[in-house]
Short mmCIF file of C-alpha atoms in Angstrom, two decimals:
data_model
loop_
_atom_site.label_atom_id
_atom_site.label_comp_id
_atom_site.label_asym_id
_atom_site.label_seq_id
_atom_site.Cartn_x
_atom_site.Cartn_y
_atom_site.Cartn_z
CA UNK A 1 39.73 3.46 -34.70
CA UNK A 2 42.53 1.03 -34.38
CA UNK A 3 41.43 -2.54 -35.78
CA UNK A 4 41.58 -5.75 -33.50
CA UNK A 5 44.51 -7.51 -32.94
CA UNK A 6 44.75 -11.23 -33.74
CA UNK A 7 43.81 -14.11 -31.13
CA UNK A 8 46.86 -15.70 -29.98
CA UNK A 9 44.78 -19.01 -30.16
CA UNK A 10 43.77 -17.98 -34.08
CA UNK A 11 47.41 -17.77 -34.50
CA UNK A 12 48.08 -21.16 -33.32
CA UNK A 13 44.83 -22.67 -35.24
CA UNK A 14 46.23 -21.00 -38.31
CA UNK A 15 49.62 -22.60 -38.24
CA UNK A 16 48.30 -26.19 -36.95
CA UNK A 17 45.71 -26.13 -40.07
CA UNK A 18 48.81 -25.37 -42.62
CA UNK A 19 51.15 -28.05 -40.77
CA UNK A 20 48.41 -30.20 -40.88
CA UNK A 21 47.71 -29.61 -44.75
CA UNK A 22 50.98 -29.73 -45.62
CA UNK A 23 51.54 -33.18 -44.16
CA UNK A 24 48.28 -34.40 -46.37
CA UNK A 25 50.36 -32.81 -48.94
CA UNK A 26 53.87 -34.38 -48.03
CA UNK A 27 51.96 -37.92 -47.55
CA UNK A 28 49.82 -37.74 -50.89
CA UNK A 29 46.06 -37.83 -49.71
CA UNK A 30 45.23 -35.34 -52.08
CA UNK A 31 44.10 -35.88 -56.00
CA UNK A 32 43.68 -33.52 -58.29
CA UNK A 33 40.93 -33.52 -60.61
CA UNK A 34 42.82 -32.20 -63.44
CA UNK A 35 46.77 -32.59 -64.62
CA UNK A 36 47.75 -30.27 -62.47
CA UNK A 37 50.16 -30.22 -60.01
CA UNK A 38 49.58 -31.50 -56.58
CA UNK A 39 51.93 -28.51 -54.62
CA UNK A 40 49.33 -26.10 -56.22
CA UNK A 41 47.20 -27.31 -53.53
CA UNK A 42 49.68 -25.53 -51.07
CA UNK A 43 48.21 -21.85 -52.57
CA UNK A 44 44.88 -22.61 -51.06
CA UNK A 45 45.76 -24.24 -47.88
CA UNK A 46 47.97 -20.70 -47.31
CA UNK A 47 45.51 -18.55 -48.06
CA UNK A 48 43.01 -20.52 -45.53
CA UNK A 49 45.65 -20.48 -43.06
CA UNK A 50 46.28 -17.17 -43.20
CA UNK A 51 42.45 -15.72 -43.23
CA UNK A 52 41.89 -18.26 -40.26
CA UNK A 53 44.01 -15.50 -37.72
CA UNK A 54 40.99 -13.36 -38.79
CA UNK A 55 38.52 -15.92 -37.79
CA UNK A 56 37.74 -13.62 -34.69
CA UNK A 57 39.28 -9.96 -35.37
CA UNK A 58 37.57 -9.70 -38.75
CA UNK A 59 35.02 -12.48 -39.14
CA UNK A 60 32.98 -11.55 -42.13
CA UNK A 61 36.03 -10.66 -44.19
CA UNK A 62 37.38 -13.79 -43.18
CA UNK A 63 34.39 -15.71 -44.25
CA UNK A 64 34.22 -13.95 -47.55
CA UNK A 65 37.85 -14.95 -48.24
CA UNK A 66 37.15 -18.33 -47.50
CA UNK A 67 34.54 -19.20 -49.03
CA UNK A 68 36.30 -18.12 -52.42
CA UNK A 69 39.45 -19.98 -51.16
CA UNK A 70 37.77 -23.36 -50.19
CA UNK A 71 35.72 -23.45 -53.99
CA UNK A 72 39.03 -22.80 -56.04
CA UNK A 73 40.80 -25.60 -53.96
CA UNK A 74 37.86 -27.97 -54.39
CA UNK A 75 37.96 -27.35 -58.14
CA UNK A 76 41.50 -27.85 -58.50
CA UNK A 77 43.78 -29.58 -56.60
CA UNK A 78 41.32 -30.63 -52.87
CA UNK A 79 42.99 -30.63 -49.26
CA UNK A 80 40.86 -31.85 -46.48
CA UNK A 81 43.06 -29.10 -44.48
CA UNK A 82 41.94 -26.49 -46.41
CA UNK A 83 38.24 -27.55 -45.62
CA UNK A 84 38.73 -27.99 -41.90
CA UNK A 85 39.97 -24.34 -41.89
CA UNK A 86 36.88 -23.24 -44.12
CA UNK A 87 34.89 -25.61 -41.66
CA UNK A 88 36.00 -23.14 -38.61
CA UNK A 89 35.64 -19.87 -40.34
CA UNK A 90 32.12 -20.64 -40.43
CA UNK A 91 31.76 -21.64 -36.93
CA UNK A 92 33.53 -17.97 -36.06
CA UNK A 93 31.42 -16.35 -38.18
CA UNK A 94 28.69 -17.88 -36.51
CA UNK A 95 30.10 -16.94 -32.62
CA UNK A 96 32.15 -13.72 -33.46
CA UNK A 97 30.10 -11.61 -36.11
CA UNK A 98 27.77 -9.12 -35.18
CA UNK A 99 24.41 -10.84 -34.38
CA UNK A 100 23.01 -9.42 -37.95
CA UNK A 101 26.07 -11.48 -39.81
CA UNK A 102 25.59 -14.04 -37.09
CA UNK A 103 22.13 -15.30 -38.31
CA UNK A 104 22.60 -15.08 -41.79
CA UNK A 105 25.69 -17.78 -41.63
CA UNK A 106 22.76 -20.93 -41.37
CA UNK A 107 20.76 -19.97 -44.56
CA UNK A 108 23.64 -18.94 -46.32
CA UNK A 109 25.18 -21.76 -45.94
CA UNK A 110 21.68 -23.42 -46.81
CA UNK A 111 22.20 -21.61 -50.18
CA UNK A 112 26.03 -23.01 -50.26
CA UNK A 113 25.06 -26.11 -49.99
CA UNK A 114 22.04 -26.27 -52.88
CA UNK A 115 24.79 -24.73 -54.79
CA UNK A 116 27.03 -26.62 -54.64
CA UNK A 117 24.85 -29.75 -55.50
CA UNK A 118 23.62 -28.35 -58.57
CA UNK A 119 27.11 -27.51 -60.04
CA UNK A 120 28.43 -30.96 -59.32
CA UNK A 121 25.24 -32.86 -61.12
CA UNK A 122 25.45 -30.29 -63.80
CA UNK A 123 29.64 -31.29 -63.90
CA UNK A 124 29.21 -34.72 -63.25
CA UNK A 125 26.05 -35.63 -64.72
CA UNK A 126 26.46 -38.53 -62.14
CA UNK A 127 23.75 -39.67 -59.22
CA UNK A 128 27.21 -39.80 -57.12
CA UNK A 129 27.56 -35.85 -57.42
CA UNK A 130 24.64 -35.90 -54.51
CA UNK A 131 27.73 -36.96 -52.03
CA UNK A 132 29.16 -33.55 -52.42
CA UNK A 133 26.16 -31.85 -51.66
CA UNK A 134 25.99 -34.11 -48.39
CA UNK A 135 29.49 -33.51 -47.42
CA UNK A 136 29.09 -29.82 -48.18
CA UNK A 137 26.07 -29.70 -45.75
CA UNK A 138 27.46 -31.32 -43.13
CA UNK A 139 30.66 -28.82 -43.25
CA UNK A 140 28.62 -26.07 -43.70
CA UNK A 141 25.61 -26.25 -41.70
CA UNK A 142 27.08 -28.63 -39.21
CA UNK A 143 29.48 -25.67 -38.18
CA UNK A 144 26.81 -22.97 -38.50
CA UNK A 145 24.35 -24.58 -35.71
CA UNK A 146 27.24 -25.15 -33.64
CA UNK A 147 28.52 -21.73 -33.11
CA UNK A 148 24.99 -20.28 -33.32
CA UNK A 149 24.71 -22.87 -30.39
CA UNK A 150 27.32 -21.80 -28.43
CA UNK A 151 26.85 -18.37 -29.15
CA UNK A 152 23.28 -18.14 -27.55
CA UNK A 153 24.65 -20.02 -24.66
CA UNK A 154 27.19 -17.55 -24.04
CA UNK A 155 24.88 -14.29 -24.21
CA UNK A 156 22.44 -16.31 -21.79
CA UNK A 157 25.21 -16.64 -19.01
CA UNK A 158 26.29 -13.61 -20.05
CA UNK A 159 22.75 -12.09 -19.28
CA UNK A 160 22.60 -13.92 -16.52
CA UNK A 161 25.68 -12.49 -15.04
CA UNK A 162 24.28 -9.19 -15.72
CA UNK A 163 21.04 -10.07 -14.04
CA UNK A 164 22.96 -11.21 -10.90
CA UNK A 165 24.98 -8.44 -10.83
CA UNK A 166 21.69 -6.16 -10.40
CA UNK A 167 20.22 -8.33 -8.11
CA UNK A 168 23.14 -7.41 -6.05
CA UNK A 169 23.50 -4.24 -6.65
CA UNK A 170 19.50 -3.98 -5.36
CA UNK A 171 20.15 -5.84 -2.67
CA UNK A 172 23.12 -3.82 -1.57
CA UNK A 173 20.87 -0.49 -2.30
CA UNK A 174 18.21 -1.92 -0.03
CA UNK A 175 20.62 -2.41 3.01
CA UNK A 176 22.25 0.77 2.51
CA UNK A 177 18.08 1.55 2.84
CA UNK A 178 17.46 -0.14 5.54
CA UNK A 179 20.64 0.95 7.29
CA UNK A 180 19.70 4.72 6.78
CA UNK A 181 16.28 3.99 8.28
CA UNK A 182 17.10 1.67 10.96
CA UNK A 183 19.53 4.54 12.17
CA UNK A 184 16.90 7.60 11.95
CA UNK A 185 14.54 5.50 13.75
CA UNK A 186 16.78 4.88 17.05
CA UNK A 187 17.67 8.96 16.25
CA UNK A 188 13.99 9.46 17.03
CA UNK A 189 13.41 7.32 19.59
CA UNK A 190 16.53 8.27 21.33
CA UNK A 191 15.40 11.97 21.18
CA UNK A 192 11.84 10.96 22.36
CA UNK A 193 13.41 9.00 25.52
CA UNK A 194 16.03 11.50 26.19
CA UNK A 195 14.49 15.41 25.65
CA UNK A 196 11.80 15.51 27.94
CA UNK A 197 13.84 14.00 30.96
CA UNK A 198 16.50 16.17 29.97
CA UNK A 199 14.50 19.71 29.43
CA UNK A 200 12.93 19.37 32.72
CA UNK A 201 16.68 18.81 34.37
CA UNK A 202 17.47 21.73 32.16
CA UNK A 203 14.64 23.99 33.39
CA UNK A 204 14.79 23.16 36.67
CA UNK A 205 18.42 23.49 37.02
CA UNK A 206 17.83 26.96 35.80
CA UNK A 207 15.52 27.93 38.46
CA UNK A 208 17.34 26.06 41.49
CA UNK A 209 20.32 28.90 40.38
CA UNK A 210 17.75 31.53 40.52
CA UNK A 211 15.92 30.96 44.07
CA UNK A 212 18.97 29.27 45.28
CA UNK A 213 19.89 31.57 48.43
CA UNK A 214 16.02 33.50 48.38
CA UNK A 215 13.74 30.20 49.06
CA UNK A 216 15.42 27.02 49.79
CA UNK A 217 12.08 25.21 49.40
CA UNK A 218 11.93 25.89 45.83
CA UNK A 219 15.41 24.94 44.98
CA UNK A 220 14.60 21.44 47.27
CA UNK A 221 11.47 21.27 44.68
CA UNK A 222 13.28 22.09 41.88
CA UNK A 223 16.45 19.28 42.84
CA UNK A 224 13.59 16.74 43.54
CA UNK A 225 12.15 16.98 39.92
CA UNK A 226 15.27 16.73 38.50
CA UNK A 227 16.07 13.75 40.31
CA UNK A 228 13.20 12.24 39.19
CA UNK A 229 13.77 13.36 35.37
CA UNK A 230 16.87 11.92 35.79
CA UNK A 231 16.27 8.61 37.30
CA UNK A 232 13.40 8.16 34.53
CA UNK A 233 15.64 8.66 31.71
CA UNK A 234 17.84 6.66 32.93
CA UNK A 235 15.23 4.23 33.31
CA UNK A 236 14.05 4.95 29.96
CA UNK A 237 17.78 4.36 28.64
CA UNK A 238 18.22 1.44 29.92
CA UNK A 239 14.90 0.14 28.74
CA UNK A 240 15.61 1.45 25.18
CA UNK A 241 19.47 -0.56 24.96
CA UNK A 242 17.91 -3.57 26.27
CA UNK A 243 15.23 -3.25 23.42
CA UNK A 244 18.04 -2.53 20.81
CA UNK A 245 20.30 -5.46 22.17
CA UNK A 246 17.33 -7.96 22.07
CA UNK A 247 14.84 -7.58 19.83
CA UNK A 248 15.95 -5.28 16.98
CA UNK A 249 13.98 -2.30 19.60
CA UNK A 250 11.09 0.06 18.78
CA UNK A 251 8.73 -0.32 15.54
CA UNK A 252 11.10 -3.44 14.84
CA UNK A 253 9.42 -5.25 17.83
CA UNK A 254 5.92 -5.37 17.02
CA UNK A 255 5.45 -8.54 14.66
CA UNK A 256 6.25 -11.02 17.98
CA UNK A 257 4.26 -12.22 20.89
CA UNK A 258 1.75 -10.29 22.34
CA UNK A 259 3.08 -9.56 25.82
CA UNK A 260 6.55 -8.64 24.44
CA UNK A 261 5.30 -5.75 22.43
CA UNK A 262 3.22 -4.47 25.16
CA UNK A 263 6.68 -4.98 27.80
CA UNK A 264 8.69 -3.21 24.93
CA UNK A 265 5.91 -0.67 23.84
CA UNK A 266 5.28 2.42 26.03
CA UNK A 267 1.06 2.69 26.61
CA UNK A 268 -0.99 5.09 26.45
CA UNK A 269 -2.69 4.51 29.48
CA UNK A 270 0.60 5.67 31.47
CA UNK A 271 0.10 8.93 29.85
CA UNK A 272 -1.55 10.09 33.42
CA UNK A 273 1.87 9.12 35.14
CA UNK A 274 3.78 11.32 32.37
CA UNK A 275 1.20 14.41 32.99
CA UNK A 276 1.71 13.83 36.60
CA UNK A 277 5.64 14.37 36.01
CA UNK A 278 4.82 17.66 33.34
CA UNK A 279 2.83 19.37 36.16
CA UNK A 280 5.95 18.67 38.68
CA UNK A 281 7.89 20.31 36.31
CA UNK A 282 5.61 22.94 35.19
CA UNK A 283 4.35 24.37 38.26
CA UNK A 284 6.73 26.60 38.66
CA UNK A 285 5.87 28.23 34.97
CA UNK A 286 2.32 28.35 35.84
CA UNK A 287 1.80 25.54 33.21
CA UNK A 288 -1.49 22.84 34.06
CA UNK A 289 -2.10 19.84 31.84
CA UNK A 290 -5.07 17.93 31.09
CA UNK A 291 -6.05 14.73 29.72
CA UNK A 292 -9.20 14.19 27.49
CA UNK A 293 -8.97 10.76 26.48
CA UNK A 294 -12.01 9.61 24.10
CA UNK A 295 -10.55 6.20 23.01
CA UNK A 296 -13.15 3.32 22.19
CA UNK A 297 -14.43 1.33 25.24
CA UNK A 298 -12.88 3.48 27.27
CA UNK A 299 -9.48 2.68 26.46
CA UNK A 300 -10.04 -1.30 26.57
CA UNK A 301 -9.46 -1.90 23.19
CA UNK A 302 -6.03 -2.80 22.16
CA UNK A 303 -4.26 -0.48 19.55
CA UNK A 304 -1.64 -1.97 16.91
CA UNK A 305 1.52 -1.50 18.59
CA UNK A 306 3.34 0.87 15.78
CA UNK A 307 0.21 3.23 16.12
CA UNK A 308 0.48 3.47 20.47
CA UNK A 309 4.09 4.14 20.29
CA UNK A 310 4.03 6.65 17.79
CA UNK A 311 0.93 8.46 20.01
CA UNK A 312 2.80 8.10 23.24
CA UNK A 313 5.68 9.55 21.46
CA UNK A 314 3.74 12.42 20.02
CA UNK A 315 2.36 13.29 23.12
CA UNK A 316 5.96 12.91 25.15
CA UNK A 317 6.76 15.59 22.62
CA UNK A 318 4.54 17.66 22.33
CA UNK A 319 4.37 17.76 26.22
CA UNK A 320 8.91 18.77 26.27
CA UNK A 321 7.97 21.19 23.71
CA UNK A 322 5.28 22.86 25.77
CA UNK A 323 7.88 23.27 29.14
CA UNK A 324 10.09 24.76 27.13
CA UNK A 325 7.88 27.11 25.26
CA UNK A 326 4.36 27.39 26.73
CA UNK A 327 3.13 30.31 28.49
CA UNK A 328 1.31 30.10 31.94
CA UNK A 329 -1.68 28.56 31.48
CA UNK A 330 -3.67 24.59 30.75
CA UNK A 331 -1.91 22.10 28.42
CA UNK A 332 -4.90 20.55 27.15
CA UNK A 333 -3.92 16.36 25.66
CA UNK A 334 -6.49 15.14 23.56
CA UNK A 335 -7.22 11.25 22.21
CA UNK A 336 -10.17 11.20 19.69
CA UNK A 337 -10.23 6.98 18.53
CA UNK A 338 -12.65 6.34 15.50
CA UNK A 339 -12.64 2.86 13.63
CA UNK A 340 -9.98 3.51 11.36
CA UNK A 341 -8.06 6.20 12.88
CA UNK A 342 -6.21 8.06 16.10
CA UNK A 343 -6.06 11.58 16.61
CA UNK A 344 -3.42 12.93 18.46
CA UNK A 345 -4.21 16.61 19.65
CA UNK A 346 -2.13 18.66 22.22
CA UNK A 347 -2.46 22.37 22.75
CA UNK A 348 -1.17 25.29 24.74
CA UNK A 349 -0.73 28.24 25.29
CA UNK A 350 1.89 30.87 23.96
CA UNK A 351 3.52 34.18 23.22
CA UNK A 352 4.60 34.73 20.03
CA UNK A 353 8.22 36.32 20.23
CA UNK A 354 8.80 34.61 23.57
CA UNK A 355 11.90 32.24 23.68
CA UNK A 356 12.62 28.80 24.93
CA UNK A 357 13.26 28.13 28.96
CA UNK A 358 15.53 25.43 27.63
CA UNK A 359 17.65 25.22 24.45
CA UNK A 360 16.87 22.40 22.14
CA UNK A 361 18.18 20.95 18.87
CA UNK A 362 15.12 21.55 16.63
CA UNK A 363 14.33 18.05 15.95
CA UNK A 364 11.26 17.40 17.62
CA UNK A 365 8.63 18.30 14.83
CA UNK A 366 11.10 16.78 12.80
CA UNK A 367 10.86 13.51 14.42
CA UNK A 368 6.49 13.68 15.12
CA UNK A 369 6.11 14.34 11.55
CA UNK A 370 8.16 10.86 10.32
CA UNK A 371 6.58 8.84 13.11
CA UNK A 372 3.15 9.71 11.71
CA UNK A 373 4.32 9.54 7.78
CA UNK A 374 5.72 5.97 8.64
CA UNK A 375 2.68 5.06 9.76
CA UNK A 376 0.52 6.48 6.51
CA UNK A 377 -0.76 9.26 8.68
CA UNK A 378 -0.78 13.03 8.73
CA UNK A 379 0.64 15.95 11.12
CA UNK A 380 0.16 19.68 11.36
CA UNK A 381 1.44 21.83 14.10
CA UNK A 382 1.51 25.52 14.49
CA UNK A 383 -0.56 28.04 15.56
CA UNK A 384 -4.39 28.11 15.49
CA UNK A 385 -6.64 30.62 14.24
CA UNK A 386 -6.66 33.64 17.17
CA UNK A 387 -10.74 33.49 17.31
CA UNK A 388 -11.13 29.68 18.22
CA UNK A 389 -7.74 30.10 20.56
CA UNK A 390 -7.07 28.29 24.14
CA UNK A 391 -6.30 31.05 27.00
CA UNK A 392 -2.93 32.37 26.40
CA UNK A 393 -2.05 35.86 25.47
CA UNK A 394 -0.48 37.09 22.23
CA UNK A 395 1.92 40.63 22.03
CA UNK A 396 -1.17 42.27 21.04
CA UNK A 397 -3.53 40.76 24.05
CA UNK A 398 -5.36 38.43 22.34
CA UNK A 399 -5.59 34.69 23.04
CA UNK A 400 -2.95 32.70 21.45
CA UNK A 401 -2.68 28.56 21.29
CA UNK A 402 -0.07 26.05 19.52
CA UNK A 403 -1.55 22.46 18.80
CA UNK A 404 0.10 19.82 17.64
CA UNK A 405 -1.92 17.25 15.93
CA UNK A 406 -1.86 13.49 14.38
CA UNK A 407 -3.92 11.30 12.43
CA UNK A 408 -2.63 8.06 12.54
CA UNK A 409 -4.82 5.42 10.72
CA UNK A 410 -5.54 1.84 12.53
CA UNK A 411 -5.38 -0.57 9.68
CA UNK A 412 -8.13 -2.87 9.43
CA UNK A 413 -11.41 -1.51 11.14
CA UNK A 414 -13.19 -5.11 11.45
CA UNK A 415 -12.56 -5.01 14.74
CA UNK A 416 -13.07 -1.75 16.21
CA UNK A 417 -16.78 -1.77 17.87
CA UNK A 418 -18.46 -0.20 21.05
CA UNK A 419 -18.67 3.37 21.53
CA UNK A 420 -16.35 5.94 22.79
CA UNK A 421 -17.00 7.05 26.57
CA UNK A 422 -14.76 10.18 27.42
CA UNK A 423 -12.12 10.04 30.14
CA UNK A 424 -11.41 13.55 31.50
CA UNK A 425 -8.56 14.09 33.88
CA UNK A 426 -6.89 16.85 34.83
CA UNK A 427 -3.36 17.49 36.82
#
């Protein structure tokens, strides 16, 4: 592992700190305590200078050095340069050493300092020896608190930096989140608008080919149904932009004013006028539909607006599904309301093997099962058991039904009261 390269700034520290001692040398502050010469005092001072360029690639080492640089200067010939130097090795030591070094550099110098009191007393035998141990504590610890100072400043910010950093990073995850959801929610409810109209265009399209030149009365049926499937979607299109340009659009919606969710929310109680259109389009499949609705009061009470969209949609489903796959026979819709929950029930009959009057892209169930999982709820669909089945006809002649069924819970109960009085209809 290739070692650090100097600072440039330790270079220039280095060099100002032996210019500097130099001139203290040149001018004659310094005294020596002994009769030696005053240029020994240079040896130090280059030594010091040229640890100091280690002050941040190698701080310990250059701490070591210094230390046993700055106590042969002060015991022979003293530069205030050389202590300045010695000064900012400690403050390195301090900021650049591994935390462990980092927070030994206070009591050691601590320990510096008591030293360095006793050997002047013991030296000087003089009250006035006490001044070095001041000056050496105020070099020493003085420097020590600073960089330990700056240093914990600097791994705050720098935590804080990191903390920000995350915060974004969360925040961007959560609009990539919310993105990804907003998007498979106007998948669904652009499926849910667009697949029924569009199946009963599709199977009546089919059959206006078939009877075409044999019974014009049945192709005029068949064009006048998917007329109608087309002005609703379009209808239903248009409604569906205007929600998205406005409002933010389906389950986004709900948290305004009362009368805008229920002008942006399909109801439930429409769900006659939606039967009315299945039985236009199913007639000619021998395919009935039936309502059993057993919400409380009669279907007074007001539902929370995520829960009657994700019914009506359920329902609007399950109700495309069964043109294009049902076999002859009653389409029974079912709406069971208890205090805490809605059930969603739809069944009809099929033929196992049998395949679809209308192609489709596979995404209904798909899109029934999120609506109720959004909403905490559960979903099951698939065949019933063949003894408790609903009139149709399996391969082997016995009775065969598909339901498709919802729980979808209603949140807080405290104000669900009165008692359920069934509403049977039947087109």
């Amino acid at each position: 592992m290739a070692r650090k390269r100097p600072h440039p700034h330790d270079l220039l520290l280095a060099a100002a700190g032996w210019v500097g001692g130099v001139a203290v040398w040149a001018v004659g502050l310094n005294d020596s305590y002994h009769d030696l010469p005053r240029a020994l005092t240079l040896i130090p001072l280059t030594v010091m200078a040229c640890t100091t360029v280690l002050r941040r690639s190698a701080p310990r080492t250059a701490l070591a050095i210094g230390t046993v640089t700055v106590v042969v200067d002060q015991t022979t010939v003293p530069n205030v340069a050389t202590v300045v130097l010695f000064a900012d090795l400690i403050y390195a030591a301090a900021l650049y050493a591994p935390l462990r070094t980092a927070r030994r550099v206070a009591p050691a110098c601590v320990v510096f300092t008591i030293l360095s009191t006793v050997v002047a007393l013991s030296v000087l035998r003089d009250v006035k020896a006490l001044i070095v141990g001041v000056f050496a504590g105020l070099v020493t610890l003085t420097s020590a608190w600073t960089g330990w100072i700056i240093r914990t400043h600097r791994d705050e910010a720098a935590a804080e930096r990191l903390r920000a950093e995350q915060t974004a990073l969360l925040a961007e995850l959560d609009r990539r989140s919310a993105v990804e959801q907003e998007r498979a929610r106007m998948a669904r409810e652009l499926h849910d608008v667009v697949a029924n109209h569009l199946s009963a265009i599709a199977i009546h399209s089919t059959a206006a080919m078939t009877v075409a030149k044999n019974d014009p009365e049945a192709t005029s049926r068949a064009l006048a149904v998917i007329r109608e499937s087309s002005v609703q979607g379009l209808a239903e299109m248009r409604r569906l932009i205007g929600l998205l340009r406005g409002s933010g659009g389906g389950e986004t919606a709900f948290a305004g004013d009362h009368e805008g969710a229920q002008a942006a929310v399909p109801r439930l109680d429409s769900l006659d006028a939606m039967l009315a259109r299945a039985s236009r389009s199913g007639a000619d499949n021998g395919l009935e539909f039936s309502l059993d609705d057993r919400r409380l009061n009669g279907g007074g009470r007001q539902l929370p607006a995520p829960v009657e969209l994700a019914a009506f949609r359920i329902v609007q489903e399950s109700l495309t599904n069964a043109l294009k796959h049902a076999a002859p026979g009653m389409v029974k819709v079912r709406l069971v309301q208890s205090t805490r929950r809605l059930v969603v029930a739809v069944e009809s009959p099929y033929v196992p093997g049998d395949g679809p009057r209308a192609p489709g892209a596979g995404a209904g169930l798909v899109g029934m099962r999120e609506r109720a999982s959004l909403l905490g709820g559960s979903f099951e669909a698939g065949p019933r058991p063949e003894e408790s089945a609903g009139p149709g006809k399996g391969t082997d002649g016995k009775t065969a039904c598909w339901q498709v069924r919802a729980e979808l819970p209603l949140g807080d109960p405290g104000g669900a009261q009165g008692s359920g009085r069934p509403i049977h209809r039947t087109t």
